[in-house]
Short mmCIF file of C-alpha atoms in Angstrom, two decimals:
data_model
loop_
_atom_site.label_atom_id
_atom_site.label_comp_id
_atom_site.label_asym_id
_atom_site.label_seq_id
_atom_site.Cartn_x
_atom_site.Cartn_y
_atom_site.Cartn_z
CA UNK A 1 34.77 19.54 70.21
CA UNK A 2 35.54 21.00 66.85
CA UNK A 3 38.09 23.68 66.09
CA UNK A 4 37.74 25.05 62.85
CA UNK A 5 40.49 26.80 61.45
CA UNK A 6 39.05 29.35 58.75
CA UNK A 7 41.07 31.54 56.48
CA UNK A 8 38.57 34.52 55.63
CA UNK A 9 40.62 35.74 52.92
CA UNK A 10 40.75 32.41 51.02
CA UNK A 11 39.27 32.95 47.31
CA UNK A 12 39.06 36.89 48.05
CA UNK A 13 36.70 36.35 50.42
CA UNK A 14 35.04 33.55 49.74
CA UNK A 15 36.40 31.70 53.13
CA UNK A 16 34.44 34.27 54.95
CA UNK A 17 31.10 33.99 52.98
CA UNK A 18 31.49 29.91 53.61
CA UNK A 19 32.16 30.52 57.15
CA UNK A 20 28.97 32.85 57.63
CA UNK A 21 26.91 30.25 56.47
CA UNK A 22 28.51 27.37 58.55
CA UNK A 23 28.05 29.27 61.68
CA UNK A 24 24.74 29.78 61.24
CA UNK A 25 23.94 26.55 60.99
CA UNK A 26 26.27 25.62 64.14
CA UNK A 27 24.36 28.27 66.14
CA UNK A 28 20.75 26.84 64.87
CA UNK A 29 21.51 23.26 65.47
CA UNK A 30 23.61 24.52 68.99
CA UNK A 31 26.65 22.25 67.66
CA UNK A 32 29.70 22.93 70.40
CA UNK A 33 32.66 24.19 68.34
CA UNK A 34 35.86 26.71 68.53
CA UNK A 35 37.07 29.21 66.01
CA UNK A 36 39.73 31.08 64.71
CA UNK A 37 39.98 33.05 62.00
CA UNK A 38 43.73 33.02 60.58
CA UNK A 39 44.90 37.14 60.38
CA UNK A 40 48.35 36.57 58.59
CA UNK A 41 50.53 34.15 56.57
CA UNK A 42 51.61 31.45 58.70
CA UNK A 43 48.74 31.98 61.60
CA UNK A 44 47.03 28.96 60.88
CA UNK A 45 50.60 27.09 61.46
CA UNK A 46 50.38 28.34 65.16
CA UNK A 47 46.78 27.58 65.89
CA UNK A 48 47.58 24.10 65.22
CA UNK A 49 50.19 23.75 67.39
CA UNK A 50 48.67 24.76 70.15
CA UNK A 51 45.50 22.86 69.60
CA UNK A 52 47.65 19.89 68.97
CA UNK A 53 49.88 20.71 71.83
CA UNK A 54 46.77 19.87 74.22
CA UNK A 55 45.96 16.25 72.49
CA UNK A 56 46.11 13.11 74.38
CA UNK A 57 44.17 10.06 74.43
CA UNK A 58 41.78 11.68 77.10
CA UNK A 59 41.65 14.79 74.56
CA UNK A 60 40.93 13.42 70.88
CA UNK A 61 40.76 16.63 69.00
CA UNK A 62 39.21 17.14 65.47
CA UNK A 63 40.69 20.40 63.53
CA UNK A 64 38.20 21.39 60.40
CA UNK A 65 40.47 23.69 57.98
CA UNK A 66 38.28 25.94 55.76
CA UNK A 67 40.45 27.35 53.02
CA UNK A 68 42.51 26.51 49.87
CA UNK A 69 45.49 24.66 49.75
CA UNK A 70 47.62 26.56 50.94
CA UNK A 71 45.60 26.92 54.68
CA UNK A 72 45.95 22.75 55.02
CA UNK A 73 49.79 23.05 54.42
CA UNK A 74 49.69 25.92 56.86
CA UNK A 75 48.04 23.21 59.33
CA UNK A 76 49.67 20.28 58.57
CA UNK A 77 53.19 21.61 59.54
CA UNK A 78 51.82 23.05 62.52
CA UNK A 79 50.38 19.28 63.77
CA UNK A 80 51.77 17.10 66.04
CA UNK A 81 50.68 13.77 68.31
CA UNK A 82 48.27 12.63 65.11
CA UNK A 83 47.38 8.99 67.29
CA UNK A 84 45.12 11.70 68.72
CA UNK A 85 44.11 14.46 65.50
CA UNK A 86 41.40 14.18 63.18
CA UNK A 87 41.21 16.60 60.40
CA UNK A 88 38.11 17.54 58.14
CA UNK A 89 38.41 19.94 55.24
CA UNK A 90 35.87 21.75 53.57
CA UNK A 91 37.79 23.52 50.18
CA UNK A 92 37.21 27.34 49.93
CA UNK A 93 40.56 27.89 47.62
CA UNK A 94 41.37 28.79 43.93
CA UNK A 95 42.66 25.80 42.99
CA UNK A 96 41.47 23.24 45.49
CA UNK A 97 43.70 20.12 44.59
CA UNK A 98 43.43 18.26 47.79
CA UNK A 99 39.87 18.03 47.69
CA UNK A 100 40.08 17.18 43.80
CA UNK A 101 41.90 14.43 44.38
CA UNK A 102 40.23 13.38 47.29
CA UNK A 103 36.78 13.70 45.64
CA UNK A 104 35.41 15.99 48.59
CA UNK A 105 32.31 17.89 47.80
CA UNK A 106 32.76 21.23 46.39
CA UNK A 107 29.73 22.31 48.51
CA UNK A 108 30.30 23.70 51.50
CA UNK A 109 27.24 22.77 53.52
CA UNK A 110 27.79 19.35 51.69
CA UNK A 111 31.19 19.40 53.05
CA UNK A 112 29.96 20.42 56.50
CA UNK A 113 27.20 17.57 56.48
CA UNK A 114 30.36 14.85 55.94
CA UNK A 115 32.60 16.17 58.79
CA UNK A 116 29.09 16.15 61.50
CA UNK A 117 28.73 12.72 60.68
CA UNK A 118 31.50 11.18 59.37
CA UNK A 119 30.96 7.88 58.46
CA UNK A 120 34.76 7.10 56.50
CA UNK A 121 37.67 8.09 57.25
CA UNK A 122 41.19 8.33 55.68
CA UNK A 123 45.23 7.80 56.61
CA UNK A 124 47.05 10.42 53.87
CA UNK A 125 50.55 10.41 53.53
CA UNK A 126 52.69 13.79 53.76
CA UNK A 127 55.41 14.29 52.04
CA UNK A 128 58.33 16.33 53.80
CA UNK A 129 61.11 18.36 51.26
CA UNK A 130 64.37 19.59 52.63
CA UNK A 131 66.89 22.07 51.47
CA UNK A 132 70.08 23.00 53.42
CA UNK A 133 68.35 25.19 55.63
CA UNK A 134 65.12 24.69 55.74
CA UNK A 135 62.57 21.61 56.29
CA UNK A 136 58.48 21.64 55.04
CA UNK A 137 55.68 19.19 54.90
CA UNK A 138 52.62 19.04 52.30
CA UNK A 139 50.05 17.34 51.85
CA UNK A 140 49.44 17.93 47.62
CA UNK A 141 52.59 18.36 46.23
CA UNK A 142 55.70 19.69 46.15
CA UNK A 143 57.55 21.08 42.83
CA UNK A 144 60.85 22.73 41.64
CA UNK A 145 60.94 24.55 38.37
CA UNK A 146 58.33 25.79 36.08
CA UNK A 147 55.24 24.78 38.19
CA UNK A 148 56.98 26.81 41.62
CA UNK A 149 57.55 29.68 39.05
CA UNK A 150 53.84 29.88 38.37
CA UNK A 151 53.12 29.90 41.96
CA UNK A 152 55.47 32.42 42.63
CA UNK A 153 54.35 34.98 40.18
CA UNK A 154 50.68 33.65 41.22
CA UNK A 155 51.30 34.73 44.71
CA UNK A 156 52.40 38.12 44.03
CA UNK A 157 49.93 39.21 41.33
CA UNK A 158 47.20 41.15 42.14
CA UNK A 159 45.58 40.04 39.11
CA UNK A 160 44.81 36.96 41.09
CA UNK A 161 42.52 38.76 43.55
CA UNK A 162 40.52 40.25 40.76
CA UNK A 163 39.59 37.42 38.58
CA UNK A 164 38.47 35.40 41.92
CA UNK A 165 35.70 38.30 41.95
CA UNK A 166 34.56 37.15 38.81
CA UNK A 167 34.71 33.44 39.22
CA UNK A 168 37.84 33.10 37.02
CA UNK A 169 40.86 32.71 39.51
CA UNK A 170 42.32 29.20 37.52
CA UNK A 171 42.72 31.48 34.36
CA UNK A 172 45.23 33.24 35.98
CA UNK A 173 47.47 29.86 36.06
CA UNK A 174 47.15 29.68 32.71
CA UNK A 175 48.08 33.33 31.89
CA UNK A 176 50.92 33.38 33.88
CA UNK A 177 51.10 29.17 32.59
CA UNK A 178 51.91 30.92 29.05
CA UNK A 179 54.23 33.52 30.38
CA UNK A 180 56.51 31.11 32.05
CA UNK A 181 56.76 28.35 29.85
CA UNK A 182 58.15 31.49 27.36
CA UNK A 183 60.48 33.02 29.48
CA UNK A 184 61.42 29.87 31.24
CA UNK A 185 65.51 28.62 31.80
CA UNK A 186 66.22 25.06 31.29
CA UNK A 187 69.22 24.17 33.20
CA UNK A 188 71.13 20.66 33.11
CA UNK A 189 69.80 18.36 36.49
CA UNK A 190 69.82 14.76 37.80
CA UNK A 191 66.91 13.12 39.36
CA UNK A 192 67.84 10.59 42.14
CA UNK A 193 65.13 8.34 43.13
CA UNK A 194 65.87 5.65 46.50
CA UNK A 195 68.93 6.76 46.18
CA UNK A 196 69.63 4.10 43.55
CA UNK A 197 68.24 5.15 40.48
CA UNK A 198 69.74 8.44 38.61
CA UNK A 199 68.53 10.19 35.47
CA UNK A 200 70.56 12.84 34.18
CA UNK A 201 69.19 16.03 32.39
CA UNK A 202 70.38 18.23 29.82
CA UNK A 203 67.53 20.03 30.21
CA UNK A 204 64.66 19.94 32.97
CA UNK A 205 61.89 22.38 32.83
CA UNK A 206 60.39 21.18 36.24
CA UNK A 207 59.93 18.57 38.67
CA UNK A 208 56.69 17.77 40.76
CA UNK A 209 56.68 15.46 43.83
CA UNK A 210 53.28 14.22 44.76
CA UNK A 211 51.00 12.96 47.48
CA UNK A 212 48.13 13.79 45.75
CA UNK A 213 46.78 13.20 41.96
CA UNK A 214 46.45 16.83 40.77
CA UNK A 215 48.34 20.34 41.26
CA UNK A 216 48.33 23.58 39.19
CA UNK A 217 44.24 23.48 39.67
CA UNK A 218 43.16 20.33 37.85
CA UNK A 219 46.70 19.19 36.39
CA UNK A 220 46.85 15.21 36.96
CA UNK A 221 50.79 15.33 36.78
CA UNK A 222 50.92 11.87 39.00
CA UNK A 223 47.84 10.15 37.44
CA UNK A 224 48.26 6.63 39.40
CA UNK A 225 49.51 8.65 42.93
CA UNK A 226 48.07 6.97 45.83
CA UNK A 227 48.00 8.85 48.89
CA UNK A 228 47.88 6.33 51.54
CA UNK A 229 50.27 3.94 50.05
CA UNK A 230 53.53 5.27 51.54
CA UNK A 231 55.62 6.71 48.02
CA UNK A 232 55.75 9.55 46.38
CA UNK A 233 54.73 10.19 42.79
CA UNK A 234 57.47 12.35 40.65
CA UNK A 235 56.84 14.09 37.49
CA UNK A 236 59.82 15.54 35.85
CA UNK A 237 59.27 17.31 31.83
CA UNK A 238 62.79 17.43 30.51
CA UNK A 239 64.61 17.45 27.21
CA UNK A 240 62.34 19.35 24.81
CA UNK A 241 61.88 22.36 23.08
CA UNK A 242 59.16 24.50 24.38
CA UNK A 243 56.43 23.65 21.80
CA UNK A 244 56.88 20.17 23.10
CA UNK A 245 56.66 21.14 26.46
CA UNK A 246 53.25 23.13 25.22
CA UNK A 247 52.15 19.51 23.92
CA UNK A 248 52.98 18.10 26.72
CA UNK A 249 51.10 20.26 29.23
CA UNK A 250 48.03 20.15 27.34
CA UNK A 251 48.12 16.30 27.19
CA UNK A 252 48.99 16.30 31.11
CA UNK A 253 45.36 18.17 31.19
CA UNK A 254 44.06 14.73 30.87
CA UNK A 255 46.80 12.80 32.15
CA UNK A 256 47.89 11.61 29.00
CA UNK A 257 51.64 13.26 29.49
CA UNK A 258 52.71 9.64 30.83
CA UNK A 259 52.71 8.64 27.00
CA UNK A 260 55.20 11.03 25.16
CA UNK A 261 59.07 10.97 25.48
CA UNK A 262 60.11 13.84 27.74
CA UNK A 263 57.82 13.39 30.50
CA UNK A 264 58.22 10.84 33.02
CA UNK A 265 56.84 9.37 36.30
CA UNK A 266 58.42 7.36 38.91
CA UNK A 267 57.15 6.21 42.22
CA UNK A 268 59.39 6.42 45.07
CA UNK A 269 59.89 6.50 49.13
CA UNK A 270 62.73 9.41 48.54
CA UNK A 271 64.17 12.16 45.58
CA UNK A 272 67.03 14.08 45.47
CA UNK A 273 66.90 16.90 42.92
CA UNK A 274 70.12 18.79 41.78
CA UNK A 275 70.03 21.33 39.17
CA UNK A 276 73.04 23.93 37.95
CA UNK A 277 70.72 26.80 38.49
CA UNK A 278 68.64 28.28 41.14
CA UNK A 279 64.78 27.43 41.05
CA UNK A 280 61.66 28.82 42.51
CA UNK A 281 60.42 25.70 44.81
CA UNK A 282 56.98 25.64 46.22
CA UNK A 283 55.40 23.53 48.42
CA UNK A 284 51.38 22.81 47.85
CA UNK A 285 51.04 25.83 46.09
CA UNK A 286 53.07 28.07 48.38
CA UNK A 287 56.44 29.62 47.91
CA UNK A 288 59.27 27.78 49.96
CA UNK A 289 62.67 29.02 48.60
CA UNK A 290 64.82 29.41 45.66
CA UNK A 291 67.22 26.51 45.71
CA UNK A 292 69.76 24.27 43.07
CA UNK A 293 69.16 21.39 45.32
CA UNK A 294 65.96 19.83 46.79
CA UNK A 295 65.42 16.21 48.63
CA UNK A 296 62.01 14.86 49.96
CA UNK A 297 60.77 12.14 51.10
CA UNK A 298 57.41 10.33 51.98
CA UNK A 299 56.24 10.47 56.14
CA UNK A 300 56.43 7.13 58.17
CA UNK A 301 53.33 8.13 60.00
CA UNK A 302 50.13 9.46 58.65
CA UNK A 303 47.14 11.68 59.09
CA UNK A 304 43.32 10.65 59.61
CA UNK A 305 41.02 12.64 57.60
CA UNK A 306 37.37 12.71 57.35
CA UNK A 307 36.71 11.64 53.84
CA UNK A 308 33.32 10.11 53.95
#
Protein backbone atom coordinates (compact mmCIF):
# COMPACT_ATOMS: atom_id res chain seq x y z
CA UNK A 1 0.00 0.00 0.00
CA UNK A 2 1.11 3.52 -0.65
CA UNK A 3 0.11 6.59 1.31
CA UNK A 4 0.95 9.61 -0.32
CA UNK A 5 1.10 12.59 1.60
CA UNK A 6 0.47 15.65 -0.86
CA UNK A 7 0.64 19.28 0.03
CA UNK A 8 -1.69 21.01 -2.70
CA UNK A 9 -0.50 24.33 -1.91
CA UNK A 10 3.21 23.53 -2.42
CA UNK A 11 4.72 25.98 -5.24
CA UNK A 12 1.22 27.95 -5.28
CA UNK A 13 -0.34 25.21 -6.51
CA UNK A 14 1.82 23.34 -8.20
CA UNK A 15 1.48 20.23 -5.57
CA UNK A 16 -2.03 20.01 -6.76
CA UNK A 17 -1.38 20.13 -10.59
CA UNK A 18 1.43 17.18 -9.85
CA UNK A 19 -1.03 15.33 -7.87
CA UNK A 20 -3.82 15.49 -10.70
CA UNK A 21 -1.61 13.96 -12.95
CA UNK A 22 -0.32 11.16 -10.57
CA UNK A 23 -3.76 10.08 -9.84
CA UNK A 24 -4.65 9.66 -13.07
CA UNK A 25 -2.22 7.49 -13.80
CA UNK A 26 -2.88 5.44 -10.40
CA UNK A 27 -6.55 5.17 -11.47
CA UNK A 28 -5.52 3.98 -15.24
CA UNK A 29 -2.99 1.48 -14.18
CA UNK A 30 -5.60 0.53 -10.92
CA UNK A 31 -2.37 0.95 -8.56
CA UNK A 32 -3.85 0.46 -4.71
CA UNK A 33 -2.89 3.64 -2.83
CA UNK A 34 -4.19 6.16 0.10
CA UNK A 35 -4.29 9.90 0.15
CA UNK A 36 -4.31 12.86 2.02
CA UNK A 37 -4.10 16.09 1.13
CA UNK A 38 -2.37 18.25 4.03
CA UNK A 39 -5.12 21.42 4.90
CA UNK A 40 -2.80 23.39 7.39
CA UNK A 41 0.76 23.91 8.69
CA UNK A 42 1.77 21.04 10.60
CA UNK A 43 -1.04 18.45 9.07
CA UNK A 44 1.30 16.45 7.33
CA UNK A 45 3.19 15.97 10.91
CA UNK A 46 -0.06 14.15 12.10
CA UNK A 47 -0.75 12.01 9.09
CA UNK A 48 2.49 10.48 9.69
CA UNK A 49 2.04 9.57 12.94
CA UNK A 50 -0.76 7.84 12.59
CA UNK A 51 0.30 5.98 9.53
CA UNK A 52 3.44 5.17 11.36
CA UNK A 53 1.59 4.44 14.50
CA UNK A 54 0.06 1.25 12.60
CA UNK A 55 3.68 -0.16 11.30
CA UNK A 56 4.96 -3.45 12.28
CA UNK A 57 6.80 -6.08 10.62
CA UNK A 58 3.40 -7.63 9.40
CA UNK A 59 2.56 -3.90 8.18
CA UNK A 60 5.67 -2.47 6.14
CA UNK A 61 4.32 0.86 5.14
CA UNK A 62 5.72 3.14 2.32
CA UNK A 63 4.76 7.07 2.82
CA UNK A 64 5.33 9.09 -0.73
CA UNK A 65 5.57 12.97 0.34
CA UNK A 66 4.70 15.27 -2.62
CA UNK A 67 5.78 18.77 -1.74
CA UNK A 68 8.81 21.06 -1.04
CA UNK A 69 10.98 20.89 1.71
CA UNK A 70 9.29 21.98 4.08
CA UNK A 71 6.29 18.97 3.67
CA UNK A 72 9.33 16.15 4.26
CA UNK A 73 10.35 17.98 7.55
CA UNK A 74 6.66 18.12 8.31
CA UNK A 75 6.84 14.13 7.85
CA UNK A 76 9.91 13.27 9.15
CA UNK A 77 9.11 14.59 12.73
CA UNK A 78 5.90 13.01 12.57
CA UNK A 79 7.68 9.25 11.86
CA UNK A 80 8.28 6.71 14.10
CA UNK A 81 9.19 2.64 14.10
CA UNK A 82 11.45 3.35 10.68
CA UNK A 83 12.68 -0.81 10.83
CA UNK A 84 9.24 -0.76 9.21
CA UNK A 85 8.87 2.94 6.93
CA UNK A 86 9.86 3.50 3.54
CA UNK A 87 9.67 6.94 2.20
CA UNK A 88 9.62 8.13 -1.56
CA UNK A 89 9.61 11.79 -2.50
CA UNK A 90 8.67 13.31 -5.55
CA UNK A 91 9.82 17.41 -5.16
CA UNK A 92 6.93 19.88 -5.93
CA UNK A 93 8.68 22.90 -3.76
CA UNK A 94 10.42 26.29 -4.49
CA UNK A 95 13.56 25.42 -3.56
CA UNK A 96 13.71 21.65 -3.60
CA UNK A 97 17.15 20.96 -1.78
CA UNK A 98 16.56 17.46 -0.72
CA UNK A 99 15.98 16.24 -4.03
CA UNK A 100 19.04 18.45 -5.33
CA UNK A 101 21.20 16.85 -3.33
CA UNK A 102 19.85 13.62 -3.70
CA UNK A 103 19.82 13.88 -7.53
CA UNK A 104 15.97 12.89 -7.72
CA UNK A 105 14.29 13.67 -10.94
CA UNK A 106 12.71 16.95 -11.19
CA UNK A 107 9.91 15.23 -13.19
CA UNK A 108 7.17 14.24 -11.55
CA UNK A 109 5.95 11.27 -13.55
CA UNK A 110 9.79 10.49 -13.63
CA UNK A 111 9.71 10.66 -9.98
CA UNK A 112 6.55 8.54 -9.80
CA UNK A 113 8.10 5.83 -12.25
CA UNK A 114 11.23 5.45 -9.46
CA UNK A 115 9.00 5.04 -6.34
CA UNK A 116 6.57 2.04 -8.50
CA UNK A 117 9.59 0.27 -9.04
CA UNK A 118 12.20 1.06 -6.95
CA UNK A 119 15.14 -0.62 -7.69
CA UNK A 120 17.79 1.44 -4.93
CA UNK A 121 17.25 2.49 -1.99
CA UNK A 122 18.82 4.85 0.63
CA UNK A 123 19.59 5.14 4.72
CA UNK A 124 19.66 9.31 5.25
CA UNK A 125 20.68 10.66 8.33
CA UNK A 126 18.46 13.36 10.28
CA UNK A 127 19.75 15.74 12.09
CA UNK A 128 17.79 16.77 15.40
CA UNK A 129 18.42 20.72 16.89
CA UNK A 130 17.40 21.61 20.39
CA UNK A 131 16.80 24.82 22.17
CA UNK A 132 15.63 25.08 25.84
CA UNK A 133 12.23 24.42 25.03
CA UNK A 134 11.80 22.99 22.12
CA UNK A 135 13.23 19.81 20.09
CA UNK A 136 13.03 19.40 15.84
CA UNK A 137 14.34 17.01 13.29
CA UNK A 138 15.33 17.75 9.46
CA UNK A 139 16.31 16.15 6.98
CA UNK A 140 18.29 19.27 4.75
CA UNK A 141 19.53 21.50 7.10
CA UNK A 142 19.27 23.41 9.88
CA UNK A 143 20.66 27.19 10.24
CA UNK A 144 20.88 30.14 12.76
CA UNK A 145 21.50 33.61 11.50
CA UNK A 146 21.34 35.18 8.17
CA UNK A 147 20.12 32.08 6.18
CA UNK A 148 16.89 31.56 9.05
CA UNK A 149 16.40 35.39 8.48
CA UNK A 150 15.81 34.81 4.79
CA UNK A 151 13.46 32.10 5.52
CA UNK A 152 11.67 34.02 7.87
CA UNK A 153 10.95 37.02 5.79
CA UNK A 154 10.49 34.27 2.86
CA UNK A 155 7.70 32.76 4.76
CA UNK A 156 5.78 35.77 5.38
CA UNK A 157 6.02 37.56 2.02
CA UNK A 158 3.43 37.39 -0.24
CA UNK A 159 5.74 38.26 -2.87
CA UNK A 160 6.71 34.64 -2.70
CA UNK A 161 3.32 33.37 -3.92
CA UNK A 162 3.42 35.63 -6.89
CA UNK A 163 6.69 35.02 -8.50
CA UNK A 164 5.94 31.04 -8.17
CA UNK A 165 3.07 32.02 -10.80
CA UNK A 166 5.60 33.09 -13.03
CA UNK A 167 8.22 30.45 -12.61
CA UNK A 168 10.52 32.75 -10.57
CA UNK A 169 9.99 31.73 -6.81
CA UNK A 170 14.21 31.30 -6.13
CA UNK A 171 14.49 35.09 -7.06
CA UNK A 172 12.74 35.91 -4.18
CA UNK A 173 15.77 34.37 -1.98
CA UNK A 174 17.87 36.48 -3.57
CA UNK A 175 15.80 39.71 -3.15
CA UNK A 176 15.20 39.26 0.23
CA UNK A 177 19.23 37.49 0.04
CA UNK A 178 20.24 41.33 -0.65
CA UNK A 179 17.98 42.82 1.91
CA UNK A 180 19.32 40.83 4.74
CA UNK A 181 22.81 40.65 4.21
CA UNK A 182 22.25 44.84 4.41
CA UNK A 183 20.33 45.11 7.32
CA UNK A 184 21.88 42.15 8.98
CA UNK A 185 23.43 42.25 13.01
CA UNK A 186 26.60 40.52 13.59
CA UNK A 187 26.81 39.58 17.12
CA UNK A 188 29.97 37.97 18.96
CA UNK A 189 29.37 33.72 19.14
CA UNK A 190 31.32 30.48 19.79
CA UNK A 191 30.96 27.41 17.77
CA UNK A 192 31.42 24.15 19.80
CA UNK A 193 31.90 21.14 17.77
CA UNK A 194 32.08 17.30 19.86
CA UNK A 195 32.13 19.22 22.50
CA UNK A 196 35.90 19.54 22.22
CA UNK A 197 36.65 21.90 19.71
CA UNK A 198 35.62 25.80 20.25
CA UNK A 199 35.92 28.73 17.85
CA UNK A 200 35.15 31.98 19.13
CA UNK A 201 33.49 34.86 17.06
CA UNK A 202 33.65 38.43 17.08
CA UNK A 203 31.39 38.43 14.55
CA UNK A 204 29.14 35.55 12.98
CA UNK A 205 26.72 36.34 10.29
CA UNK A 206 25.23 32.73 10.28
CA UNK A 207 25.63 29.21 10.90
CA UNK A 208 24.23 26.21 8.75
CA UNK A 209 24.12 22.59 10.03
CA UNK A 210 23.73 20.07 7.29
CA UNK A 211 22.52 16.64 6.30
CA UNK A 212 22.28 17.46 2.96
CA UNK A 213 24.72 19.28 0.26
CA UNK A 214 22.60 22.35 -0.63
CA UNK A 215 20.06 24.88 1.17
CA UNK A 216 18.85 28.41 0.25
CA UNK A 217 17.70 26.71 -3.33
CA UNK A 218 20.95 25.60 -4.92
CA UNK A 219 23.52 27.00 -2.19
CA UNK A 220 26.24 24.07 -1.69
CA UNK A 221 27.15 25.52 1.86
CA UNK A 222 28.48 21.78 2.97
CA UNK A 223 30.02 20.77 -0.42
CA UNK A 224 31.61 17.27 0.85
CA UNK A 225 28.22 16.52 3.31
CA UNK A 226 27.41 12.97 3.17
CA UNK A 227 24.10 12.05 4.23
CA UNK A 228 24.39 8.54 5.24
CA UNK A 229 27.66 8.78 6.94
CA UNK A 230 26.49 9.65 10.48
CA UNK A 231 28.00 13.69 10.98
CA UNK A 232 26.87 16.70 10.36
CA UNK A 233 28.32 19.27 8.00
CA UNK A 234 28.60 23.03 9.62
CA UNK A 235 29.05 26.14 7.75
CA UNK A 236 29.63 29.17 9.80
CA UNK A 237 30.59 32.92 7.67
CA UNK A 238 32.10 35.04 10.39
CA UNK A 239 34.51 37.91 10.78
CA UNK A 240 34.00 40.08 7.68
CA UNK A 241 32.65 43.08 6.49
CA UNK A 242 29.61 42.70 4.42
CA UNK A 243 31.21 43.08 0.93
CA UNK A 244 33.16 40.07 1.97
CA UNK A 245 30.33 38.29 3.05
CA UNK A 246 28.80 39.36 -0.65
CA UNK A 247 32.08 37.57 -2.04
CA UNK A 248 31.65 34.98 -0.14
CA UNK A 249 28.05 34.04 -0.97
CA UNK A 250 28.58 34.30 -4.52
CA UNK A 251 31.62 31.94 -4.36
CA UNK A 252 29.45 29.50 -2.04
CA UNK A 253 27.14 29.51 -5.42
CA UNK A 254 29.66 27.09 -6.62
CA UNK A 255 30.98 25.82 -3.53
CA UNK A 256 34.04 27.58 -3.72
CA UNK A 257 33.35 29.50 -0.13
CA UNK A 258 35.54 26.57 1.50
CA UNK A 259 38.62 28.58 0.05
CA UNK A 260 38.49 32.18 1.54
CA UNK A 261 39.22 33.15 5.22
CA UNK A 262 35.91 33.77 6.97
CA UNK A 263 34.05 30.84 5.94
CA UNK A 264 34.55 27.58 7.38
CA UNK A 265 33.37 23.92 7.44
CA UNK A 266 33.68 21.31 9.99
CA UNK A 267 32.25 17.86 10.14
CA UNK A 268 30.87 16.73 13.31
CA UNK A 269 28.46 14.13 15.35
CA UNK A 270 27.26 17.32 17.64
CA UNK A 271 27.29 21.61 17.71
CA UNK A 272 26.55 23.84 20.24
CA UNK A 273 25.92 27.40 19.03
CA UNK A 274 25.91 30.43 21.48
CA UNK A 275 25.53 33.86 20.29
CA UNK A 276 24.99 37.34 22.50
CA UNK A 277 21.94 38.09 20.47
CA UNK A 278 18.74 36.55 19.55
CA UNK A 279 18.55 34.84 15.99
CA UNK A 280 15.90 33.74 13.64
CA UNK A 281 16.59 29.73 13.50
CA UNK A 282 15.00 27.62 10.88
CA UNK A 283 14.90 24.22 10.36
CA UNK A 284 14.88 22.88 6.46
CA UNK A 285 13.57 25.95 5.35
CA UNK A 286 10.94 26.46 8.04
CA UNK A 287 10.81 28.85 10.91
CA UNK A 288 11.62 27.14 14.37
CA UNK A 289 12.27 29.96 16.93
CA UNK A 290 14.26 32.94 17.75
CA UNK A 291 16.98 31.79 20.08
CA UNK A 292 20.87 32.97 21.46
CA UNK A 293 21.57 29.36 21.89
CA UNK A 294 21.12 26.32 19.57
CA UNK A 295 22.64 22.53 19.91
CA UNK A 296 22.08 19.64 17.34
CA UNK A 297 23.18 16.70 16.74
CA UNK A 298 23.25 13.85 14.04
CA UNK A 299 20.36 10.69 14.58
CA UNK A 300 21.71 7.18 15.67
CA UNK A 301 19.13 5.58 13.49
CA UNK A 302 18.21 6.36 9.97
CA UNK A 303 15.56 6.54 7.32
CA UNK A 304 15.16 4.30 4.04
CA UNK A 305 14.34 6.25 1.07
CA UNK A 306 13.60 5.32 -2.39
CA UNK A 307 16.39 6.84 -4.32
CA UNK A 308 16.72 4.70 -7.35
Amino acid sequence: MLHFIVNPLSRSGKGHESWNKIQVFLEKKKIDYKVQLTKFHGHATEIAKSISHSADSTNMQTIVVLGGDGTLNEVINGLSKLTYITLGYIPAGSGNDFSRSMKLPKNTMESLEIILHPKAYTYIDYGIIQSETSTRKFIVSAGIGYDASITHETFKSNLKKILNKVKLGKLIYLLIGVKQLILSDNAPASLIIDSNTQLDMKRMLFASIHVQKYEGGGFPFAPDADPSDGNLEVCVFHDSSKWKYAFLLISSMFGKHVNFKGADVYSCKSVSINSDIESAVHTDGEDFDFLKNISARSSSDKIRFITG
